[in-house]
């Protein structure tokens, strides 16, 4: 029964997540908030999902009513892990009134919490009280800050994504999080705008290697074309193609450590895709691999016999970059 005081979050779903060698039941929630304060990334449409121009008190009411909805819909005793996304950063006080953090902490006390945030908002003063409220001793590290680092390359993050922070900003956030007793999950983006397929694969492999020493967890996001984004503008004009699923497999097979990957939109024109014939089996295989970490599965998927593999190899060899001027 849903009461009048409830509001549905943007999305929520149950699933499984690998944590170390365990598979945990996980509840994922995307709260509608005041919206990302930065809101300039070229591929992002989440920034459009917001309560615009609301007072802090009204924003808090919206968020609390979404939390009530979640508590009515799901039996939280069934989940050990909770992933919270917002339309930007959970720890941004403009986007999410700080009073809401204590509501979150008491609702999910004892859970393993993964909270998405930009590095700018990761600071010990905010994390310490939050962690002490959520921690009931069940987890060595009860909170992980999930940061969309996207790539370890500052030029690619600046020119191709317009992310607005540097790798040094990321490592500063890592120090702050660790100082408060939080862990780090890094999201990396496979094939930002303006990169060739080969550049994208090599950027991802370099990024995994560079990021490994600072993170507990790496998740690779193959780029999808979201609506009302700059990326979509270029895609509609034939100037961008999402990554091949072969590229995803190639990275997973060469990565120095197992990374998780959920190929959202896999097999569709706007998402990572191959020819249409082999996509479903590969997307399913990548999801299975994310849960098992079994490299043999990736090698078996790479051996699937499909004509589009030759096309992908040709693209890797022959695609040429379109350079941007370095100066104005
Ligand atoms: S990717 Fe994250 S930081 Fe960038 S605009 Fe979207 S929500 Fe904001
Ligand atoms: Zn194919």
GROMACS .gro file of C-alpha atoms and ligand atoms in nm, residues 246 274-279 282 304-309, ligand 2:
model
   15
  246UNK     CA    1   3.420  -0.695  -2.855
  274UNK     CA    2   2.814  -0.550  -3.221
  275UNK     CA    3   2.622  -0.665  -3.528
  276UNK     CA    4   2.291  -0.752  -3.363
  277UNK     CA    5   2.341  -1.126  -3.414
  278UNK     CA    6   2.592  -1.204  -3.140
  279UNK     CA    7   2.499  -0.925  -2.897
  282UNK     CA    8   2.777  -1.151  -2.517
  304UNK     CA    9   3.236  -1.670  -3.039
  305UNK     CA   10   3.239  -1.703  -3.415
  306UNK     CA   11   3.070  -1.402  -3.576
  307UNK     CA   12   3.157  -1.207  -3.893
  308UNK     CA   13   3.141  -0.874  -3.708
  309UNK     CA   14   3.457  -0.960  -3.523
  330LIG    ZN1   15   2.834  -1.027  -3.445
   0.00000   0.00000   0.00000
